[in-house]
Short mmCIF file of C-alpha atoms in Angstrom, two decimals:
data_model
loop_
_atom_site.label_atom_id
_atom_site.label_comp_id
_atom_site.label_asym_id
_atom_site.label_seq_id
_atom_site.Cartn_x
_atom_site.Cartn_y
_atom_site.Cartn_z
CA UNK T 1 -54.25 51.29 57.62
CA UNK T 2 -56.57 53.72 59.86
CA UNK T 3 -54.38 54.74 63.37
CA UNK T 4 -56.57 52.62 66.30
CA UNK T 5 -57.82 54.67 68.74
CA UNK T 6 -58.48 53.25 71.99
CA UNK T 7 -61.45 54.18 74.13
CA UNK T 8 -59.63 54.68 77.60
CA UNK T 9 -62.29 57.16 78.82
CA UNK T 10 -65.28 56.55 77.48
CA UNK T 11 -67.82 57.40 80.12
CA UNK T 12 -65.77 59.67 82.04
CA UNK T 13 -65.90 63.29 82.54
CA UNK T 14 -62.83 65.67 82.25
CA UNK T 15 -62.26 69.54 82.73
CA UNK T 16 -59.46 71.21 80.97
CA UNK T 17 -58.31 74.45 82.45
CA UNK T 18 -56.63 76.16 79.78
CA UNK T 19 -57.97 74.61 76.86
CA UNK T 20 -57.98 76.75 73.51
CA UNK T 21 -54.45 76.09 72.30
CA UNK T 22 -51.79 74.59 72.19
CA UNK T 23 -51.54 71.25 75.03
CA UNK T 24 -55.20 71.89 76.14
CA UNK T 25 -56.57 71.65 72.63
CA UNK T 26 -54.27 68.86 72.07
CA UNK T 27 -55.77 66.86 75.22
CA UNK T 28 -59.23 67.91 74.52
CA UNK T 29 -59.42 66.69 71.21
CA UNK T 30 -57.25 63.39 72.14
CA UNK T 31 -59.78 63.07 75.12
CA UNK T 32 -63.04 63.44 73.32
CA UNK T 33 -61.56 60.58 70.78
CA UNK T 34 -61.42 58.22 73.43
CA UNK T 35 -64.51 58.61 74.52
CA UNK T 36 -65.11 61.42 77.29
CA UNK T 37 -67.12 64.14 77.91
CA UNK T 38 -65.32 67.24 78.50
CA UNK T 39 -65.54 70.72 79.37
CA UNK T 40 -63.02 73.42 78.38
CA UNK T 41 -62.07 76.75 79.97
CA UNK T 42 -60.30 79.86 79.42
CA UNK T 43 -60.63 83.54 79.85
CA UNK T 44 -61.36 84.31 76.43
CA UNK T 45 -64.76 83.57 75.04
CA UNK T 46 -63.57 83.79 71.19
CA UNK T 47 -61.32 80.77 71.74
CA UNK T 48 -63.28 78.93 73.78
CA UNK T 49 -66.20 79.13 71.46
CA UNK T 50 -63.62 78.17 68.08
CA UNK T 51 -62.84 74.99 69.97
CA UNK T 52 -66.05 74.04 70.89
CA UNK T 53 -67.25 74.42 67.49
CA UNK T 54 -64.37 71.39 66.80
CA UNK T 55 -66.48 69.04 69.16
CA UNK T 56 -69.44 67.15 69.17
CA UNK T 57 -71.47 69.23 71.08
CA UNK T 58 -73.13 66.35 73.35
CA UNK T 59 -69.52 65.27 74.80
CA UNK T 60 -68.05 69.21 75.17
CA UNK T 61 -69.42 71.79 76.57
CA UNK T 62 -67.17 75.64 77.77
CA UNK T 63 -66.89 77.83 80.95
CA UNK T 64 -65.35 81.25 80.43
CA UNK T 65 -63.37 80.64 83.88
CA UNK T 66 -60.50 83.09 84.69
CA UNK T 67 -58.63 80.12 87.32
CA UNK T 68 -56.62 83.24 89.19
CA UNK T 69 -60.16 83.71 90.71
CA UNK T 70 -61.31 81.28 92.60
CA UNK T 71 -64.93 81.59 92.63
CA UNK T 72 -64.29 80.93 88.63
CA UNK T 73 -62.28 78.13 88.97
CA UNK T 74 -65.18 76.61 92.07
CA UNK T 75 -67.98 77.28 89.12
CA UNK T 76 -66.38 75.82 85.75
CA UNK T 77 -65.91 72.64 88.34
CA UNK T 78 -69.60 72.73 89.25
CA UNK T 79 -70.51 73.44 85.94
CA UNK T 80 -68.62 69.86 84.42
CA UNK T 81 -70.37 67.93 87.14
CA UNK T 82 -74.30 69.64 86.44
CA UNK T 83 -73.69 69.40 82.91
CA UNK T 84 -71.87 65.70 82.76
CA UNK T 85 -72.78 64.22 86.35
CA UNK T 86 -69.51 63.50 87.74
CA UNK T 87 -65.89 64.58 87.45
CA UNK T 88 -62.95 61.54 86.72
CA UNK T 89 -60.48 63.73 85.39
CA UNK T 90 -59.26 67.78 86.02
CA UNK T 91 -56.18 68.80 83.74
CA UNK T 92 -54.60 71.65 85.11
CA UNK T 93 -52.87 73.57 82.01
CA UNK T 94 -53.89 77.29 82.55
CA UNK T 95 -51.14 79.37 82.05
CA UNK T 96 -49.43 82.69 81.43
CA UNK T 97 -46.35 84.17 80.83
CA UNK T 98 -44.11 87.61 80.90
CA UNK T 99 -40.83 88.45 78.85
CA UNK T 100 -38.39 90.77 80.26
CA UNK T 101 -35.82 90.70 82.71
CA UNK T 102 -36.28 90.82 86.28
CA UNK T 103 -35.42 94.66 86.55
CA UNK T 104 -37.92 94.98 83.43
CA UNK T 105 -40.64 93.06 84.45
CA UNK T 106 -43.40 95.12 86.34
CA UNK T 107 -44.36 93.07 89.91
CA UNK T 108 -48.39 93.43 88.86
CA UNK T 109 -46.89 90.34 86.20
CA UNK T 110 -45.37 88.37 89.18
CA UNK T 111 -49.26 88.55 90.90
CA UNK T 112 -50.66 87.50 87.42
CA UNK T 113 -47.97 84.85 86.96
CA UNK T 114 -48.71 83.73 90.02
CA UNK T 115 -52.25 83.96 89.81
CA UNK T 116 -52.76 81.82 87.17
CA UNK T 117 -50.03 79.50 87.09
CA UNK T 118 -50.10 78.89 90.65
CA UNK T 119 -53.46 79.63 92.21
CA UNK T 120 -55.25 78.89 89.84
CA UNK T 121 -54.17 75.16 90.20
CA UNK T 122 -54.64 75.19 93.82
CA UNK T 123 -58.07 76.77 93.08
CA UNK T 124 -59.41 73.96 90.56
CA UNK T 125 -57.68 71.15 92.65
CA UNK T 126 -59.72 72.41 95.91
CA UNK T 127 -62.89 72.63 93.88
CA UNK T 128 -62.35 69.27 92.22
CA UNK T 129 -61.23 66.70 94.88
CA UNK T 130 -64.69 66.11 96.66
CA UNK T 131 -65.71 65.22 92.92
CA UNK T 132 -62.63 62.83 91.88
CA UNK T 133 -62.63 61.55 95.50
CA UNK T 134 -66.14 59.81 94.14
CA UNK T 135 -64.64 58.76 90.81
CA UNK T 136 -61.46 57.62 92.05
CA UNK T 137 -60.11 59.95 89.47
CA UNK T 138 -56.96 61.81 88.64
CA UNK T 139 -55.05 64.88 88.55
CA UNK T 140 -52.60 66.06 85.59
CA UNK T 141 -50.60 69.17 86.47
CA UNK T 142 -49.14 70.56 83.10
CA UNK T 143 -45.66 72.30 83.48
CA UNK T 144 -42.96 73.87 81.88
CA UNK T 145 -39.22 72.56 81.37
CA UNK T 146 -38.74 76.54 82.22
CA UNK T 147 -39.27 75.02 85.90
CA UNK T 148 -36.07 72.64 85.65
CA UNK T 149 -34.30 75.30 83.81
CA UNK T 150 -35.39 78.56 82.89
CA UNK T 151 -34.93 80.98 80.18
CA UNK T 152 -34.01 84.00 79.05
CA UNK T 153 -36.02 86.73 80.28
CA UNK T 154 -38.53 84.58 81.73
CA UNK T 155 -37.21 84.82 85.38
CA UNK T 156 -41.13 84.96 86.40
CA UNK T 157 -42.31 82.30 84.45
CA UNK T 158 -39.45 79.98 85.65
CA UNK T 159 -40.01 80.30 89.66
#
């Protein structure tokens, strides 16, 4: 018996910040099954381009998009709507992590933490919301359980 997939987004457009491992790959993949286009970023080209090569290239397309800066995160949004037409859906999964305690961890890590995990959600939301305003569409903030209770040596990562 072949596992039923449902299309639940067919004709809809997604981004997904953060997308070459782990939960982004997971939602890209699970996304382009049913049925939307989506586009994937990260800072590193190498993993962006190893996903893509996973899709079918007329429902996936990349951005090399750092999300810490915003003028990045403002053009991998434009980018999904030129390329697709419209935004429905931004998944906000960038993120980045230190290991160390707080005496060893170096404050340039708290900016980058910060940056990324942080900002960079801020950044995408703001360039996203006049598109899903359109579209009626949705936000989905990936998180940590480090956030309910953090671990050890990730007193950065937890705030």
């Amino acid at each position: 018996m072949s596992k039923q997939i449902y299309q639940r987004f067919d004709g809809e457009v997604a981004i997904v910040m953060g997308a070459p491992s782990g939960i982004g790959t997971a939602t890209a993949h699970r996304l382009i099954d049913e049925g939307a286009k989506v586009l994937l970023t990260d800072r590193a080209d190498a993993a962006l381009e190893k996903i893509l090569k996973e899709l079918p290239q007329d429902r996936a397309d990349i951005a090399k998009a750092d999300v810490s800066k915003r003028s990045e995160a403002e053009a991998a949004v434009a980018k999904t709507v030129e390329r697709f037409g419209q935004l429905d859906l931004l998944i906000s999964n960038a993120g980045v992590s230190t290991v160390g305690t707080l005496e060893e961890t170096d404050l340039d890590d708290w900016r980058s933490i910060c940056g990324t995990n942080l900002d960079g959600s801020i950044f995408a939301t703001k360039a996203a919301l006049p598109h899903l305003k359109k579209t009626r569409g949705n936000i989905v903030y990936t998180a940590s359980i480090s956030g309910v209770g953090g671990g050890k040596n990730r007193f950065f990562y937890g705030v």
